[in-house]
Amino acid sequence: MADRPALTNELWNRLTEALGLPEDADAETVVSTVEDLVTKPEPKPEEIAAAAGLTPTVLTQLRHDAEQGRILAAAETKRKVTEVVHAALGKGKITPARVSHWVTMIEADPTMADTLASIPDEFAVPINAIGHGVGGERAVAEEAEWFR
């Protein structure tokens, strides 16, 4: 067996403190504590709740409330994403056929909302009318004789 370095007092004190043992604990106590920690099965949520003084009914209610919170948070996220995408649709940034695509993309990667915001207005669909004059000014300096 190879020689192993002895634990310094500082290392021994750190080890016993981490294990919750007094500094004057003997080596056998330290080893058995480590073995217990390594081989001890993970506690079940019910055991943890009981140790905290929670009844099974309260634990069930807490689980239900947590699930409802997750559902509400997901619904709010979906609402916000849909709102952002429909705002882009209203500005002509995307076509109606691409709405569900953008919703899916932003849900998968929230940074895609920045990409959608960077698309210029009326990129996919012109919203404002173009091609006619606004107001009463004449577009030509002089009308042709045959036009009158």
XYZ file of N, CA, C and O in Angstrom:
592
model
N 0.833 -1.171 0.000
C 0.000 0.000 0.000
C 0.886 1.245 0.000
O 1.860 1.324 0.713
N 0.526 2.219 -0.824
C 1.329 3.431 -0.942
C 1.129 4.313 0.285
O 0.082 4.294 0.921
N 2.174 5.063 0.593
C 2.064 5.993 1.718
C 1.112 7.121 1.342
O 1.187 7.671 0.253
N 0.240 7.428 2.252
C -0.704 8.523 2.040
C -0.330 9.656 2.986
O 0.035 9.414 4.126
N -0.493 10.865 2.513
C -0.162 11.988 3.395
C -1.153 12.064 4.551
O -2.338 11.767 4.390
N -0.663 12.452 5.691
C -1.515 12.605 6.866
C -2.314 13.891 6.731
O -1.891 14.835 6.066
N -3.495 13.897 7.328
C -4.312 15.104 7.296
C -3.717 16.145 8.235
O -3.369 15.843 9.368
N -3.634 17.349 7.745
C -3.172 18.432 8.612
C -4.306 18.790 9.560
O -5.472 18.414 9.345
N -3.987 19.531 10.594
C -5.022 19.954 11.542
C -6.089 20.796 10.840
O -7.276 20.675 11.136
N -5.661 21.630 9.912
C -6.615 22.475 9.185
C -7.588 21.619 8.373
O -8.797 21.829 8.392
N -7.046 20.611 7.650
C -7.907 19.721 6.859
C -8.838 18.912 7.762
O -10.010 18.700 7.432
N -8.312 18.431 8.888
C -9.139 17.654 9.834
C -10.280 18.527 10.348
O -11.426 18.084 10.411
N -9.990 19.762 10.708
C -11.024 20.664 11.224
C -12.074 20.959 10.156
O -13.272 20.998 10.449
N -11.644 21.153 8.914
C -12.603 21.382 7.824
C -13.482 20.157 7.599
O -14.696 20.280 7.365
N -12.887 18.982 7.665
C -13.632 17.742 7.458
C -14.664 17.532 8.562
O -15.833 17.264 8.277
N -14.257 17.675 9.800
C -15.207 17.461 10.897
C -16.301 18.518 10.893
O -17.464 18.216 11.171
N -15.956 19.752 10.524
C -16.965 20.816 10.446
C -17.977 20.514 9.341
O -19.178 20.672 9.521
N -17.487 20.054 8.183
C -18.378 19.726 7.068
C -19.311 18.577 7.416
O -20.459 18.530 6.958
N -18.842 17.664 8.240
C -19.660 16.521 8.647
C -20.526 16.823 9.856
O -21.347 15.991 10.256
N -20.333 17.998 10.454
C -21.124 18.361 11.628
C -20.658 17.643 12.883
O -21.451 17.416 13.800
N -19.397 17.292 12.921
C -18.830 16.581 14.074
C -17.953 17.539 14.878
O -17.445 18.527 14.342
N -17.739 17.227 16.165
C -16.820 18.052 16.944
C -15.385 17.869 16.431
O -15.050 16.829 15.857
N -14.546 18.873 16.659
C -13.161 18.813 16.172
C -12.377 17.659 16.794
O -11.450 17.143 16.188
N -12.775 17.233 17.988
C -12.029 16.164 18.660
C -12.581 14.771 18.340
O -12.243 13.795 19.014
N -13.410 14.656 17.284
C -13.949 13.348 16.894
C -12.807 12.444 16.443
O -11.846 12.899 15.831
N -12.935 11.151 16.762
C -11.871 10.222 16.358
C -12.082 9.780 14.910
O -13.125 10.024 14.304
N -11.075 9.150 14.331
C -11.088 8.743 12.926
C -12.226 7.770 12.642
O -12.855 7.834 11.576
N -12.522 6.854 13.572
C -13.592 5.869 13.366
C -14.945 6.575 13.220
O -15.753 6.216 12.359
N -15.196 7.590 14.011
C -16.450 8.342 13.938
C -16.551 9.069 12.591
O -17.613 9.076 11.954
N -15.451 9.659 12.150
C -15.445 10.367 10.870
C -15.726 9.399 9.730
O -16.559 9.660 8.858
N -15.064 8.246 9.726
C -15.250 7.261 8.659
C -16.679 6.729 8.662
O -17.309 6.622 7.605
N -17.237 6.415 9.818
C -18.604 5.878 9.857
C -19.620 6.944 9.420
O -20.613 6.628 8.765
N -19.355 8.211 9.743
C -20.246 9.282 9.304
C -20.211 9.407 7.785
O -21.262 9.557 7.138
N -19.045 9.341 7.199
C -18.920 9.410 5.737
C -19.622 8.213 5.101
O -20.339 8.363 4.104
N -19.434 7.024 5.649
C -20.108 5.833 5.112
C -21.622 5.985 5.170
O -22.322 5.620 4.224
N -22.121 6.522 6.287
C -23.567 6.730 6.407
C -24.077 7.699 5.342
O -25.132 7.486 4.738
N -23.320 8.761 5.122
C -23.739 9.745 4.118
C -23.734 9.165 2.711
O -24.606 9.466 1.892
N -22.751 8.332 2.422
C -22.612 7.779 1.073
C -23.649 6.700 0.805
O -24.197 6.600 -0.294
N -23.942 5.883 1.779
C -24.845 4.751 1.560
C -26.291 5.049 1.915
O -27.175 4.268 1.590
N -26.560 6.166 2.553
C -27.911 6.507 2.957
C -28.750 6.835 1.721
O -28.332 7.621 0.872
N -29.947 6.237 1.569
C -30.780 6.552 0.401
C -31.319 7.982 0.499
O -31.441 8.547 1.585
N -31.607 8.538 -0.672
C -32.170 9.883 -0.724
C -33.527 9.878 -0.022
O -34.332 8.978 -0.242
N -33.791 10.881 0.792
C -35.101 10.917 1.460
C -36.211 11.213 0.463
O -36.013 11.938 -0.511
N -37.358 10.650 0.716
C -38.528 10.875 -0.126
C -39.165 12.205 0.275
O -39.031 12.638 1.421
N -39.853 12.854 -0.661
C -40.490 14.134 -0.324
C -41.428 14.031 0.883
O -41.510 14.955 1.678
N -42.097 12.896 1.008
C -43.007 12.714 2.132
C -42.241 12.710 3.456
O -42.711 13.237 4.458
N -41.046 12.112 3.452
C -40.228 12.084 4.663
C -39.737 13.491 5.016
O -39.706 13.874 6.179
N -39.353 14.232 4.006
C -38.885 15.604 4.236
C -40.032 16.454 4.772
O -39.855 17.233 5.715
N -41.224 16.295 4.174
C -42.387 17.059 4.627
C -42.735 16.708 6.068
O -43.040 17.593 6.868
N -42.685 15.416 6.392
C -42.986 14.993 7.764
C -41.968 15.573 8.739
O -42.324 16.005 9.841
N -40.697 15.597 8.344
C -39.663 16.167 9.211
C -39.884 17.662 9.415
O -39.528 18.217 10.454
N -40.480 18.325 8.427
C -40.766 19.752 8.536
C -42.089 20.018 9.243
O -42.477 21.166 9.432
N -42.798 18.956 9.612
C -44.061 19.104 10.326
C -45.265 19.282 9.421
O -46.307 19.737 9.873
N -45.145 18.930 8.140
C -46.265 19.058 7.208
C -47.041 17.753 7.145
O -46.462 16.675 7.080
N -48.342 17.862 7.113
C -49.180 16.672 6.994
C -49.258 16.273 5.519
O -48.998 17.090 4.636
N -49.633 15.038 5.241
C -49.779 14.623 3.837
C -50.787 15.489 3.069
O -50.606 15.752 1.882
N -51.822 15.960 3.740
C -52.816 16.814 3.089
C -52.185 18.141 2.664
O -52.414 18.619 1.553
N -51.383 18.723 3.551
C -50.728 19.989 3.233
C -49.733 19.781 2.098
O -49.633 20.609 1.185
N -48.999 18.663 2.120
C -48.047 18.371 1.051
C -48.770 18.233 -0.291
O -48.323 18.773 -1.301
N -49.897 17.557 -0.301
C -50.685 17.407 -1.521
C -51.168 18.767 -2.022
O -51.110 19.054 -3.223
N -51.623 19.615 -1.102
C -52.084 20.953 -1.485
C -50.931 21.787 -2.047
O -51.093 22.494 -3.037
N -49.750 21.690 -1.446
C -48.582 22.419 -1.947
C -48.211 21.961 -3.353
O -47.886 22.779 -4.219
N -48.266 20.652 -3.582
C -47.976 20.134 -4.928
C -48.988 20.652 -5.941
O -48.636 21.035 -7.060
N -50.256 20.641 -5.552
C -51.322 21.129 -6.434
C -51.111 22.605 -6.745
O -51.214 23.030 -7.905
N -50.824 23.389 -5.725
C -50.604 24.824 -5.920
C -49.401 25.088 -6.824
O -49.434 25.984 -7.676
N -48.343 24.310 -6.638
C -47.153 24.474 -7.481
C -47.486 24.159 -8.942
O -47.063 24.874 -9.857
N -48.257 23.114 -9.169
C -48.641 22.753 -10.540
C -49.511 23.837 -11.158
O -49.328 24.199 -12.317
N -50.437 24.380 -10.370
C -51.282 25.462 -10.872
C -50.438 26.691 -11.207
O -50.680 27.369 -12.203
N -49.436 26.961 -10.392
C -48.533 28.079 -10.664
C -47.782 27.886 -11.965
O -47.625 28.826 -12.756
N -47.315 26.662 -12.214
C -46.624 26.372 -13.472
C -47.564 26.550 -14.663
O -47.174 27.099 -15.700
N -48.800 26.102 -14.518
C -49.774 26.229 -15.603
C -50.062 27.699 -15.888
O -50.077 28.134 -17.047
N -50.259 28.486 -14.845
C -50.539 29.911 -15.025
C -49.345 30.645 -15.631
O -49.517 31.513 -16.494
N -48.145 30.293 -15.191
C -46.949 30.933 -15.746
C -46.793 30.605 -17.227
O -46.454 31.478 -18.033
N -47.056 29.362 -17.588
C -46.961 28.964 -18.997
C -48.018 29.679 -19.835
O -47.735 30.131 -20.955
N -49.216 29.822 -19.302
C -50.282 30.512 -20.032
C -49.940 31.993 -20.214
O -50.179 32.562 -21.289
N -49.368 32.611 -19.201
C -48.990 34.024 -19.304
C -47.867 34.212 -20.323
O -47.882 35.156 -21.118
N -46.908 33.300 -20.331
C -45.832 33.361 -21.307
C -46.386 33.223 -22.717
O -46.013 33.988 -23.618
N -47.285 32.289 -22.913
C -47.911 32.080 -24.229
C -48.675 33.330 -24.657
O -48.606 33.751 -25.810
N -49.396 33.959 -23.714
C -50.155 35.163 -24.026
C -49.228 36.294 -24.468
O -49.487 36.976 -25.456
N -48.120 36.477 -23.748
C -47.180 37.541 -24.099
C -46.553 37.302 -25.467
O -46.412 38.222 -26.271
N -46.179 36.050 -25.748
C -45.582 35.724 -27.039
C -46.585 35.975 -28.155
O -46.259 36.588 -29.176
N -47.804 35.528 -27.964
C -48.846 35.722 -28.971
C -49.103 37.211 -29.201
O -49.283 37.651 -30.341
N -49.083 37.988 -28.132
C -49.281 39.434 -28.241
C -48.166 40.083 -29.075
O -48.436 40.918 -29.942
N -46.929 39.678 -28.833
C -45.792 40.216 -29.587
C -45.915 39.861 -31.070
O -45.709 40.707 -31.947
N -46.267 38.626 -31.362
C -46.369 38.175 -32.750
C -47.527 38.880 -33.462
O -47.385 39.315 -34.612
N -48.652 39.039 -32.789
C -49.781 39.711 -33.427
C -49.498 41.198 -33.629
O -49.998 41.794 -34.598
N -48.712 41.797 -32.752
C -48.310 43.194 -32.962
C -47.452 43.300 -34.220
O -47.605 44.242 -35.011
N -46.564 42.337 -34.423
C -45.726 42.326 -35.633
C -46.591 42.116 -36.875
O -46.349 42.732 -37.923
N -47.585 41.274 -36.752
C -48.519 41.060 -37.862
C -49.243 42.360 -38.206
O -49.386 42.714 -39.376
N -49.679 43.098 -37.196
C -50.386 44.356 -37.411
C -49.521 45.423 -38.058
O -50.033 46.335 -38.702
N -48.203 45.298 -37.900
C -47.288 46.274 -38.504
C -46.791 45.808 -39.875
O -45.962 46.470 -40.486
N -47.281 44.658 -40.322
C -46.895 44.163 -41.640
C -45.515 43.525 -41.674
O -44.956 43.299 -42.743
N -44.963 43.191 -40.511
C -43.632 42.576 -40.466
C -43.673 41.132 -40.956
O -42.701 40.641 -41.522
N -44.794 40.458 -40.701
C -44.954 39.058 -41.108
C -46.335 38.864 -41.721
O -47.213 39.709 -41.553
N -46.500 37.750 -42.411
C -47.802 37.427 -42.998
C -48.613 36.603 -42.001
O -48.048 35.975 -41.102
N -49.924 36.562 -42.168
C -50.751 35.759 -41.262
C -50.357 34.282 -41.242
O -50.474 33.614 -40.208
N -49.860 33.774 -42.348
C -49.475 32.368 -42.414
C -48.277 32.055 -41.513
O -48.048 30.897 -41.165
N -47.498 33.048 -41.127
C -46.284 32.842 -40.334
C -46.493 33.055 -38.841
O -45.556 32.933 -38.062
N -47.705 33.382 -38.411
C -47.959 33.672 -36.994
C -47.603 32.480 -36.114
O -46.847 32.603 -35.146
N -48.136 31.304 -36.421
C -47.863 30.140 -35.565
C -46.380 29.770 -35.600
O -45.819 29.330 -34.593
N -45.737 29.979 -36.730
C -44.298 29.723 -36.844
C -43.529 30.596 -35.862
O -42.668 30.120 -35.127
N -43.837 31.890 -35.842
C -43.134 32.816 -34.955
C -43.456 32.540 -33.496
O -42.583 32.639 -32.625
N -44.684 32.169 -33.188
C -45.037 31.826 -31.807
C -44.195 30.642 -31.342
O -43.605 30.659 -30.265
N -44.104 29.625 -32.169
C -43.316 28.439 -31.829
C -41.840 28.790 -31.658
O -41.185 28.329 -30.711
N -41.319 29.615 -32.564
C -39.903 29.982 -32.485
C -39.591 30.768 -31.212
O -38.592 30.518 -30.542
N -40.446 31.715 -30.859
C -40.183 32.539 -29.676
C -40.361 31.723 -28.403
O -39.627 31.914 -27.432
N -41.293 30.791 -28.395
C -41.440 29.915 -27.224
C -40.201 29.047 -27.041
O -39.767 28.804 -25.914
N -39.625 28.586 -28.136
C -38.421 27.748 -28.061
C -37.184 28.568 -27.720
O -36.298 28.094 -27.009
N -37.118 29.798 -28.224
C -35.955 30.660 -28.001
C -36.445 32.090 -27.848
O -36.686 32.777 -28.849
N -36.586 32.569 -26.615
C -37.124 33.914 -26.387
C -36.345 35.038 -27.075
O -36.897 36.106 -27.325
N -35.089 34.812 -27.425
C -34.324 35.862 -28.108
C -34.844 36.104 -29.527
O -34.516 37.128 -30.128
N -35.638 35.193 -30.047
C -36.215 35.391 -31.382
C -37.211 36.555 -31.387
O -37.513 37.103 -32.448
N -37.707 36.954 -30.222
C -38.584 38.125 -30.150
C -37.812 39.370 -30.580
O -38.373 40.256 -31.245
N -36.525 39.432 -30.239
C -35.689 40.557 -30.678
C -35.504 40.533 -32.191
O -35.492 41.582 -32.840
N -35.355 39.330 -32.741
C -35.219 39.199 -34.191
C -36.486 39.679 -34.884
O -36.424 40.420 -35.869
N -37.626 39.271 -34.350
C -38.904 39.707 -34.926
C -39.047 41.223 -34.821
O -39.493 41.873 -35.767
N -38.638 41.789 -33.706
C -38.741 43.241 -33.525
C -37.828 43.997 -34.495
O -38.119 45.129 -34.870
N -36.742 43.353 -34.917
C -35.798 44.036 -35.805
C -36.253 44.057 -37.275
O -35.682 44.762 -38.087
N -37.264 43.283 -37.596
C -37.789 43.284 -38.962
C -38.497 44.618 -39.205
O -39.300 45.051 -38.385
N -38.204 45.272 -40.324
C -38.839 46.576 -40.582
C -40.349 46.439 -40.763
O -40.845 45.422 -41.248
N -41.073 47.491 -40.370
C -42.521 47.518 -40.587
C -42.794 47.397 -42.089
O -42.006 47.856 -42.921
N -43.915 46.780 -42.397
C -44.369 46.582 -43.775
C -43.368 45.804 -44.623
O -43.318 45.942 -45.827
N -42.577 44.963 -43.999
C -41.607 44.142 -44.725
C -42.313 43.074 -45.548
O -41.973 42.834 -46.695
N -43.305 42.407 -44.965
C -43.989 41.317 -45.653
C -45.307 41.756 -46.275
O -45.704 41.231 -47.312
N -45.963 42.683 -45.627
C -47.273 43.118 -46.102
C -47.335 44.636 -46.017
O -47.185 45.201 -44.935
N -47.577 45.331 -47.162
C -47.722 46.785 -47.083
C -49.023 47.139 -46.377
O -50.070 46.572 -46.668
N -48.936 48.033 -45.441
C -50.112 48.442 -44.682
C -50.644 49.781 -45.203
O -51.836 49.973 -45.364
N -49.739 50.686 -45.475
C -50.142 52.007 -45.971
C -50.278 51.970 -47.483
O -49.490 51.344 -48.178
N -51.275 52.679 -47.975
C -51.511 52.732 -49.412
C -50.371 53.491 -50.088
O -49.868 54.479 -49.565
N -49.969 52.989 -51.233
C -48.922 53.656 -52.001
C -49.396 53.825 -53.435
O -50.300 53.128 -53.884
N -48.818 54.778 -54.144
C -49.120 54.908 -55.557
C -50.165 55.944 -55.878
O -50.621 56.011 -57.001
N -50.577 56.753 -54.942
C -51.505 57.822 -55.264
C -51.094 59.066 -54.488
O -50.394 58.994 -53.488
N -51.557 60.200 -54.983
C -51.210 61.449 -54.332
C -52.004 61.667 -53.070
O -53.086 61.118 -52.882
N -51.465 62.458 -52.218
C -52.159 62.799 -50.992
C -52.424 64.294 -51.048
O -51.519 65.080 -51.257
N -53.636 64.696 -50.892
C -53.951 66.117 -50.922
C -54.412 66.554 -52.306
O -54.603 65.749 -53.218
N -54.546 67.890 -52.523
C -55.100 68.405 -53.765
C -54.072 68.859 -54.769
O -54.434 69.357 -55.820
N -52.776 68.725 -54.512
C -51.792 69.191 -55.480
C -51.809 68.298 -56.711
O -52.100 67.128 -56.633
N -51.437 68.907 -57.802
C -51.360 68.137 -59.041
C -50.010 67.453 -59.101
O -48.994 68.033 -58.751
N -50.012 66.239 -59.580
C -48.781 65.465 -59.672
C -47.945 65.883 -60.874
O -46.743 65.698 -60.882
N -48.591 66.436 -61.896
C -47.862 66.875 -63.082
C -47.928 68.393 -63.168
O -48.891 69.021 -62.718
N -46.948 68.956 -63.762
C -46.905 70.412 -63.856
C -47.992 70.930 -64.774
O -48.613 71.956 -64.519
N -48.256 70.215 -65.838
C -49.235 70.683 -66.806
C -49.941 69.474 -67.404
O -49.304 68.515 -67.837
N -51.247 69.509 -67.411
C -51.993 68.396 -67.952
C -51.936 68.426 -69.470
O -51.926 69.497 -70.079
N -51.964 67.274 -70.055
C -51.960 67.195 -71.522
C -53.318 67.656 -72.054
O -54.331 67.549 -71.379
N -53.317 68.148 -73.277
C -54.523 68.675 -73.887
C -55.595 67.585 -74.012
O -56.764 67.853 -73.761
N -55.242 66.408 -74.349
C -56.220 65.337 -74.545
C -56.808 64.842 -73.220
O -57.818 64.199 -73.185
N -56.160 65.178 -72.109
C -56.582 64.681 -70.801
C -57.779 65.458 -70.283
O -58.528 64.972 -69.472
N -57.998 66.642 -70.764
C -59.068 67.500 -70.224
C -60.350 67.067 -70.685
O -61.231 66.727 -70.939
